[in-house]
mmCIF file of C-alpha atoms and ligand atoms in Angstrom:
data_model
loop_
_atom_site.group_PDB
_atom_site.id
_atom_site.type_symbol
_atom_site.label_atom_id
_atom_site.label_comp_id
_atom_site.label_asym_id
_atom_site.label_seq_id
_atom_site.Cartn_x
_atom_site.Cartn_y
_atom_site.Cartn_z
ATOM 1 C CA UNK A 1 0.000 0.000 0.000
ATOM 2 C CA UNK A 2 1.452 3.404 -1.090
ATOM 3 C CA UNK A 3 1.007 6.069 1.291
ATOM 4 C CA UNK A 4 -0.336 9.238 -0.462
ATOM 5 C CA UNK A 5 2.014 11.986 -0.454
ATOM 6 C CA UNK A 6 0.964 15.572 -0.724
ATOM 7 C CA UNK A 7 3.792 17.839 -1.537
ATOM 8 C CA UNK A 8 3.504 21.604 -1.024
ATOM 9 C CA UNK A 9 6.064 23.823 -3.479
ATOM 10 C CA UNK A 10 5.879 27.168 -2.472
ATOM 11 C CA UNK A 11 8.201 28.291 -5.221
ATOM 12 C CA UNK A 12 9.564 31.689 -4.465
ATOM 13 C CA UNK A 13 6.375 33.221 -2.542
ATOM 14 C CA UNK A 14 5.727 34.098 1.311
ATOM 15 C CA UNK A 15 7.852 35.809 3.413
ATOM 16 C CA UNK A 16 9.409 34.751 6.781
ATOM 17 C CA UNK A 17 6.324 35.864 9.043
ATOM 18 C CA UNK A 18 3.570 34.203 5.968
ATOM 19 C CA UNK A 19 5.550 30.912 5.717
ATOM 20 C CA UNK A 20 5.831 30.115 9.797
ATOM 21 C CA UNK A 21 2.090 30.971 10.079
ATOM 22 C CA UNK A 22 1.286 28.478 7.034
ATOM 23 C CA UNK A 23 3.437 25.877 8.761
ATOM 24 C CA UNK A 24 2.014 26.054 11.433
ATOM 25 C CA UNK A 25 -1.655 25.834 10.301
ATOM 26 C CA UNK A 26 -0.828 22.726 7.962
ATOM 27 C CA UNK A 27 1.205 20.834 11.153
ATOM 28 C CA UNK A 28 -2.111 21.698 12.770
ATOM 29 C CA UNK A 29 -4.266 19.764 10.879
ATOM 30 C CA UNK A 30 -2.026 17.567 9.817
ATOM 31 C CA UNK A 31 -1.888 16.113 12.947
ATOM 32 C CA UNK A 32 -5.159 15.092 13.300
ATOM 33 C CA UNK A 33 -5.488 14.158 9.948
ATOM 34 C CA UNK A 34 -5.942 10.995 8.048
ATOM 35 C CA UNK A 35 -3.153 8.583 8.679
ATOM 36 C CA UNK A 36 -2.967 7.057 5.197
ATOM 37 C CA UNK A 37 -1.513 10.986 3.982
ATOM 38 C CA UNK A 38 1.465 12.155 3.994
ATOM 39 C CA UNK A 39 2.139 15.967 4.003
ATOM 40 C CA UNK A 40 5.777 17.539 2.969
ATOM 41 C CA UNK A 41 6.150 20.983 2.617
ATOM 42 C CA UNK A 42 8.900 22.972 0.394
ATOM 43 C CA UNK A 43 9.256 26.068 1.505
ATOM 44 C CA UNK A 44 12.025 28.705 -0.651
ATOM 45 C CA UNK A 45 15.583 28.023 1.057
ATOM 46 C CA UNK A 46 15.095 30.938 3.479
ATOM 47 C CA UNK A 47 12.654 29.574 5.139
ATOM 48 C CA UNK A 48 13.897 25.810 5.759
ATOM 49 C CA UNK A 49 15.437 26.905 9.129
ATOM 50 C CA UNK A 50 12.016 29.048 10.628
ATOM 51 C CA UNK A 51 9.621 26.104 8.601
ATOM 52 C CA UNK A 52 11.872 23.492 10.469
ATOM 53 C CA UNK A 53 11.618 24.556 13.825
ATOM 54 C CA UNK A 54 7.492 24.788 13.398
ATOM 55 C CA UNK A 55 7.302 21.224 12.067
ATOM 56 C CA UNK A 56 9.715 19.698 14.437
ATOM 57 C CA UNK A 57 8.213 16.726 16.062
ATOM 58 C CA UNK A 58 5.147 16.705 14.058
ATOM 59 C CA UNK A 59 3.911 14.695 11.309
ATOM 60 C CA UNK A 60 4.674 16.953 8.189
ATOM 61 C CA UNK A 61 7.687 16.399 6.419
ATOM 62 C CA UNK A 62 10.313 19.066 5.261
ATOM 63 C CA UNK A 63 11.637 19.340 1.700
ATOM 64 C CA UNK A 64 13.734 21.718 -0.847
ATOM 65 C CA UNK A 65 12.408 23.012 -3.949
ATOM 66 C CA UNK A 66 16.091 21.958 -5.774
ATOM 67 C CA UNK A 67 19.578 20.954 -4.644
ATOM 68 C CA UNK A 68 22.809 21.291 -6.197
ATOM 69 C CA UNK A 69 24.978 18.739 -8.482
ATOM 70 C CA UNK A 70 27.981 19.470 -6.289
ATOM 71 C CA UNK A 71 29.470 18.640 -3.515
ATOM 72 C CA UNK A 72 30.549 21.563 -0.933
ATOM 73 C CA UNK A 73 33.038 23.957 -2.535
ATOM 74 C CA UNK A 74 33.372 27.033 -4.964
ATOM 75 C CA UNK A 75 29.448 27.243 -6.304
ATOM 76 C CA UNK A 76 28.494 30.721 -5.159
ATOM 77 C CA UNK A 77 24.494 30.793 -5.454
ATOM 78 C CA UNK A 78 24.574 26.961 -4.912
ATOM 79 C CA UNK A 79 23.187 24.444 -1.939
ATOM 80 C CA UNK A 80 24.083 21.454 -1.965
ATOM 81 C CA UNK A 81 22.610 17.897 -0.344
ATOM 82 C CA UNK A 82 24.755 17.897 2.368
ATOM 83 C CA UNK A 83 23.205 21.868 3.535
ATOM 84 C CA UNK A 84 19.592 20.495 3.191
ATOM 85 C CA UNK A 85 19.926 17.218 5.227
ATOM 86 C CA UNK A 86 21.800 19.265 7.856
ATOM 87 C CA UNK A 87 18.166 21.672 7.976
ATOM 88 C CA UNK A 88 16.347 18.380 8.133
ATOM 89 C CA UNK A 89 15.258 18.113 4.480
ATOM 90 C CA UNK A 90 14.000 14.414 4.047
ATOM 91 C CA UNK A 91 13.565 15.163 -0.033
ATOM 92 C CA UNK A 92 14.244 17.768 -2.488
ATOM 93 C CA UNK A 93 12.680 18.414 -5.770
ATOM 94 C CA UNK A 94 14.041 17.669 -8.530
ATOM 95 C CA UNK A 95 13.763 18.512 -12.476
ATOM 96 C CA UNK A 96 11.112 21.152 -11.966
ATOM 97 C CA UNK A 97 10.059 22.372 -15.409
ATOM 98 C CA UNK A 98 10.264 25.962 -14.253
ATOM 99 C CA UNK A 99 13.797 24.955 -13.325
ATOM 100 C CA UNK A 100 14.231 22.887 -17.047
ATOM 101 C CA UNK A 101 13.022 26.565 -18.320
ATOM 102 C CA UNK A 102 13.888 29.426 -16.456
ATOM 103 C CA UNK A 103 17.633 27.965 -15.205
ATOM 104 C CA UNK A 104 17.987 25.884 -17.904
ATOM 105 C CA UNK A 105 18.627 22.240 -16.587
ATOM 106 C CA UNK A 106 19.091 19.902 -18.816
ATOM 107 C CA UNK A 107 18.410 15.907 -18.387
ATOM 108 C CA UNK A 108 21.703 15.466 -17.664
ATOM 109 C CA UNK A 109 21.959 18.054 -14.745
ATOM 110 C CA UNK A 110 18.570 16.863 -13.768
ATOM 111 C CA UNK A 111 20.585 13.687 -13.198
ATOM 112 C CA UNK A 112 23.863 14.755 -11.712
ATOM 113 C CA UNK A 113 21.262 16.311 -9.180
ATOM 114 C CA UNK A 114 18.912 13.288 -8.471
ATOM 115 C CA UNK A 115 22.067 11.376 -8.121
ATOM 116 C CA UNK A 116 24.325 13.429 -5.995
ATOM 117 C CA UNK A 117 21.146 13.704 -3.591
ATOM 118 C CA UNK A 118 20.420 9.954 -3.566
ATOM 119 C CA UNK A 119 23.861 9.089 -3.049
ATOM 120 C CA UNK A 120 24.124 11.055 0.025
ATOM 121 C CA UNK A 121 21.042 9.518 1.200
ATOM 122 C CA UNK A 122 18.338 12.783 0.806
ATOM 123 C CA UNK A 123 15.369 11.652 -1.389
ATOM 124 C CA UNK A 124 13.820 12.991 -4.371
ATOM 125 C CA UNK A 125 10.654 14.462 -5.600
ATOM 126 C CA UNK A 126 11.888 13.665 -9.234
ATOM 127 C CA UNK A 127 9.210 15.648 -11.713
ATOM 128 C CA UNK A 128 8.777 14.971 -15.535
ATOM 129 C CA UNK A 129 6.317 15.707 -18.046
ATOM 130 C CA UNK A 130 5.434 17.068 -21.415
ATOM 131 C CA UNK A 131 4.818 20.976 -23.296
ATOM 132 C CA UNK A 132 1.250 21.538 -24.760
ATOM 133 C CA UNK A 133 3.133 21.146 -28.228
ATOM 134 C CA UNK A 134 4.654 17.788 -27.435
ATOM 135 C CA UNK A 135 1.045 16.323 -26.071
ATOM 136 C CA UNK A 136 -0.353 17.971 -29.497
ATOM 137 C CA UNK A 137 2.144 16.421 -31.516
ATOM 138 C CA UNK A 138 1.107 12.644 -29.585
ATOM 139 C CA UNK A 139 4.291 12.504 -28.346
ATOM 140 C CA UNK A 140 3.934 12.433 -24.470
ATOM 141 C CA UNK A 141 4.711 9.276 -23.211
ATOM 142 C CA UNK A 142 7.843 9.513 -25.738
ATOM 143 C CA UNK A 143 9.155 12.446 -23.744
ATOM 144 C CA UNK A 144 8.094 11.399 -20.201
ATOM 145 C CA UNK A 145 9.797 8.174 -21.103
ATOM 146 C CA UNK A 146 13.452 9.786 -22.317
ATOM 147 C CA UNK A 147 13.075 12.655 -19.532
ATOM 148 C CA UNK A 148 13.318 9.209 -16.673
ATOM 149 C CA UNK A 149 15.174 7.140 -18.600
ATOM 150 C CA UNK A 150 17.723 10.351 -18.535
ATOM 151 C CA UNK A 151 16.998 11.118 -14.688
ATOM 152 C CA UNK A 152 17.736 7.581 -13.112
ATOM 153 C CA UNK A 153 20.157 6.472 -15.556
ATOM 154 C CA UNK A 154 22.684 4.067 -13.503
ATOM 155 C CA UNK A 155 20.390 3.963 -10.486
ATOM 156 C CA UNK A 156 20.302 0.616 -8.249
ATOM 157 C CA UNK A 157 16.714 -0.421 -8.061
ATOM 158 C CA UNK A 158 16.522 -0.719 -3.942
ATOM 159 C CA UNK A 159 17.789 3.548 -4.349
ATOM 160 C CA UNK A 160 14.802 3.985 -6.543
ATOM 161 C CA UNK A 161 12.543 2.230 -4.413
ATOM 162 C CA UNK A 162 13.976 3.732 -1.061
ATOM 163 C CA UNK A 163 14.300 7.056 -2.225
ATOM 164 C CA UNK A 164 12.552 8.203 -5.240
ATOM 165 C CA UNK A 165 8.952 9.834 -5.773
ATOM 166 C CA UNK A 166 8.116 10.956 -9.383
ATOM 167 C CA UNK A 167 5.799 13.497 -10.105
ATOM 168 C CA UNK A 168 4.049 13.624 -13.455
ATOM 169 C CA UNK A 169 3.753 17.639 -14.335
ATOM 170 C CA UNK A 170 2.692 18.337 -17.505
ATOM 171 C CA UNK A 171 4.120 21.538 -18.253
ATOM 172 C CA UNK A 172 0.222 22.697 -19.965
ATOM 173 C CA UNK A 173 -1.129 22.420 -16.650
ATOM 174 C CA UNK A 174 1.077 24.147 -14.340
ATOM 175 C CA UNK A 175 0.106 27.231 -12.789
ATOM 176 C CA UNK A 176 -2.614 27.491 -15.652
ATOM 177 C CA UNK A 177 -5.575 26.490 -13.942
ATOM 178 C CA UNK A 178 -5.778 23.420 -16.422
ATOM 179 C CA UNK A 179 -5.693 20.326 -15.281
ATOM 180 C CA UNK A 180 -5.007 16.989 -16.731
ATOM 181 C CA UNK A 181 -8.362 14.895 -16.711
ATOM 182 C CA UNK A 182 -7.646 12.311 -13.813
ATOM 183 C CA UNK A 183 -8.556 9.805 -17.207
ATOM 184 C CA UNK A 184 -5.095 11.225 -19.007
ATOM 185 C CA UNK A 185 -3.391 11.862 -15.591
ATOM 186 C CA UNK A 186 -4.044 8.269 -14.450
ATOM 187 C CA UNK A 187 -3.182 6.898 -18.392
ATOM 188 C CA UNK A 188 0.132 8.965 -17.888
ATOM 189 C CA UNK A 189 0.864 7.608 -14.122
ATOM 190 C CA UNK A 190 0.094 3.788 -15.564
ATOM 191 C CA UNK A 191 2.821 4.580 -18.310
ATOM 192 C CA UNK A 192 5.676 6.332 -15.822
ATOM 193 C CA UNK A 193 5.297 2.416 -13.475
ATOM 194 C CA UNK A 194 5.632 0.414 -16.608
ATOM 195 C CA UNK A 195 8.817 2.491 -17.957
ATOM 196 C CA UNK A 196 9.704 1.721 -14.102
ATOM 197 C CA UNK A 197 8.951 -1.714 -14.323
ATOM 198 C CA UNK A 198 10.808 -2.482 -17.271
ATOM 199 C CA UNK A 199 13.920 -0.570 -15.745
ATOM 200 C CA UNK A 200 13.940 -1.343 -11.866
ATOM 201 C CA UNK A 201 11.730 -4.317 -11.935
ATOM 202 C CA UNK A 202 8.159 -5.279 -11.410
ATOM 203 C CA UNK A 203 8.766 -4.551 -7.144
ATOM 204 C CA UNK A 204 9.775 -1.640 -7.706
ATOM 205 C CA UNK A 205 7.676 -0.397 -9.753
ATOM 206 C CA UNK A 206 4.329 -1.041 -7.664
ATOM 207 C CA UNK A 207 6.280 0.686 -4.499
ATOM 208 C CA UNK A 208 6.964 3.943 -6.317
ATOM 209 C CA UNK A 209 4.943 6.716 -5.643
ATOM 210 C CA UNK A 210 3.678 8.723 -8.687
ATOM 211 C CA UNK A 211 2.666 12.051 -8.166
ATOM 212 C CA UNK A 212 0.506 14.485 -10.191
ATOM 213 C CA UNK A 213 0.660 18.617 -10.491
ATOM 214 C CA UNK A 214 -0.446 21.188 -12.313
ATOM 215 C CA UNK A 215 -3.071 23.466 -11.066
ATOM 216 C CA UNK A 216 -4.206 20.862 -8.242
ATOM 217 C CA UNK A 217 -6.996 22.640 -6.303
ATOM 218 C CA UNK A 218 -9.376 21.243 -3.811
ATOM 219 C CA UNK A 219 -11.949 20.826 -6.528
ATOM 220 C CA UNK A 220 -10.176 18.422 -8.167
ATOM 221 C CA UNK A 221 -7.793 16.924 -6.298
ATOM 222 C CA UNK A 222 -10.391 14.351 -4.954
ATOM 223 C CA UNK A 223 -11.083 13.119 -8.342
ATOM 224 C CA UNK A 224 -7.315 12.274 -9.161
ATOM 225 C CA UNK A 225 -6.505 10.975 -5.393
ATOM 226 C CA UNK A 226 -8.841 7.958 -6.232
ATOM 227 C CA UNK A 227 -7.078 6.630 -9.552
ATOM 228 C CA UNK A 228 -5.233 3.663 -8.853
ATOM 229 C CA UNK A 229 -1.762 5.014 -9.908
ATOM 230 C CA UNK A 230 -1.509 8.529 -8.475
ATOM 231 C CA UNK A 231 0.056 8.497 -5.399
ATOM 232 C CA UNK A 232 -0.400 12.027 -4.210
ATOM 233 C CA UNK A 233 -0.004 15.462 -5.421
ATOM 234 C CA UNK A 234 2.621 18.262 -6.064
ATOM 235 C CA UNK A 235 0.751 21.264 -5.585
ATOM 236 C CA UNK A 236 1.933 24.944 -6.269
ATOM 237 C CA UNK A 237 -0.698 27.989 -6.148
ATOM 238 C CA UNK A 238 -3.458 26.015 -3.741
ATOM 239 C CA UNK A 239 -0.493 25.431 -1.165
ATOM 240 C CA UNK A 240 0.166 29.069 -0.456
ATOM 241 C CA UNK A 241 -3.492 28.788 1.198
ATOM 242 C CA UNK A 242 -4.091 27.062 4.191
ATOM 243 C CA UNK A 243 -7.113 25.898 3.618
ATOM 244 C CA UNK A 244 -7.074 24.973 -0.174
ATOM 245 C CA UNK A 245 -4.038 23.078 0.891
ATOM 246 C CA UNK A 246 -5.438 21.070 4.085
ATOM 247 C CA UNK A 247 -8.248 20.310 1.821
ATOM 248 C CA UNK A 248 -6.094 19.026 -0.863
ATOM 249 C CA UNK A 249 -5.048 16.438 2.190
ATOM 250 C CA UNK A 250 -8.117 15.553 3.254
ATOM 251 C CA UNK A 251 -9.610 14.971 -0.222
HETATM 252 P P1 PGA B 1 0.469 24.655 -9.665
HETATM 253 O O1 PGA B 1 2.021 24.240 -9.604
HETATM 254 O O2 PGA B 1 -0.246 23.779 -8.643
HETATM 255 O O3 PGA B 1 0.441 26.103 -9.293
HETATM 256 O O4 PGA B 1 0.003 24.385 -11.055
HETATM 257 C C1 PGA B 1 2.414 22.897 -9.483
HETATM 258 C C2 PGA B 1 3.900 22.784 -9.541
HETATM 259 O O5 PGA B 1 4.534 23.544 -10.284
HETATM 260 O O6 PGA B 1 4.510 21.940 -8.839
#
């Protein structure tokens, strides 16, 4: 049975004072809240430390919205695995599309990163997932393929099991307000555990959790929850609410 894991990415919103009151209001209900859910939060590096010390001891995991390829050393700008396990960080994302956009990461630095964190024992939120033009064109599961295929290249199957999460984002849906039908979401999900299954192994495969973002709101986010292969959600604008985002848990 895969736990369901909803993932909050603040991307670069909130301030200090914003992102300790949100904390605390998700740890809140969190802790009362169904035990078959999981709730991590990624708050913008600033805020691990404050964010940390309002979790601590509760149920809500803490995570990092990237992490760096290298190890400690000359990167100025950079933070590397070692910095966000020291603050706690259980996971970090990884392969954002805003990130594959706006910093340009390639699948290659998308893997240096997933494996570099692995390797040093801090999980991943690994995401993938098409451009409207590439679902147009009919090539999705072509690029969602190549995009993990490229990510967990040279992984052991026990580190994907023990320490991945992918989340399915198709790059349409993000931040747009349109979603994926949970149909093509789940169609998508069933595709990313048989690419898994044919590189990791059939065990692996069925532990994996597969999330889904883009533009996950409370109205919805029931709806996806029950398809068979979507494990949870990565949600950006509804987590910046407290109570779009506790509803997104409880749905
Ligand atoms: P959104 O973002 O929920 O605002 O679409 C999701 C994401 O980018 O992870």
């Amino acid at each position: 049975m895969r736990t369901k894991l909803i993932a909050a990415n603040w991307k670069m919103n909130l301030d200090r004072e914003t992102s300790v009151r949100l904390a605390a209001e998700v740890r809140r209900f969190a802790d009362g809240a169904r035990p078959d859910r999981q709730a991590l939060l990624a708050p913008p590096f600033p805020y691990l430390e404050p964010v940390r010390e309002v979790l601590r001891g509760g149920r809500v995991l803490l995570g990092a919205q990237d992490v760096s390829e290298h190890p400690p050393g000359a990167f100025t700008g950079e933070v590397s695995a070692e910095m966000l396990l020291d603050l706690g960080c259980v996971r970090a994302i990884v392969g954002h599309s805003e990130r594959r956009e706006h910093a340009e990461e390639s699948d290659e630095r998308v893997h240096a990163k997933a494996k570099r964190a692995v390797d040093l024992g801090l999980g991943i939120i690994l995401c993938v997932g098409e451009k409207e033009e590439e679902r147009l064109r009919g090539a999705e599961k072509r690029i969602v393929e190549a995009q993990l295929r490229a990510a967990l290249a040279g992984f052991a199957p026990r580190e994907v099991e023990q320490q991945v999460v992918v989340a399915y984002e198709p790059v349409w849906a993000i931040g747009t307000g349109r979603t994926a039908t949970a149909a093509d979401a789940e169609a998508m999900h069933a595709h990313v555990r048989e690419v898994l299954a044919a590189l990791f192994g059939e065990g692996v495969a069925r532990a994996v959790r597969i999330l889904y973002g883009g533009s996950v709101k409370p109205s919805n986010a029931g709806e996806l929850l029950a398809e068979a292969d979507i494990d949870g959600a990565l949600v950006g604008g509804a987590s910046l609410d407290g109570a779009s985002f506790t509803a997104i848990l409880s749905a």
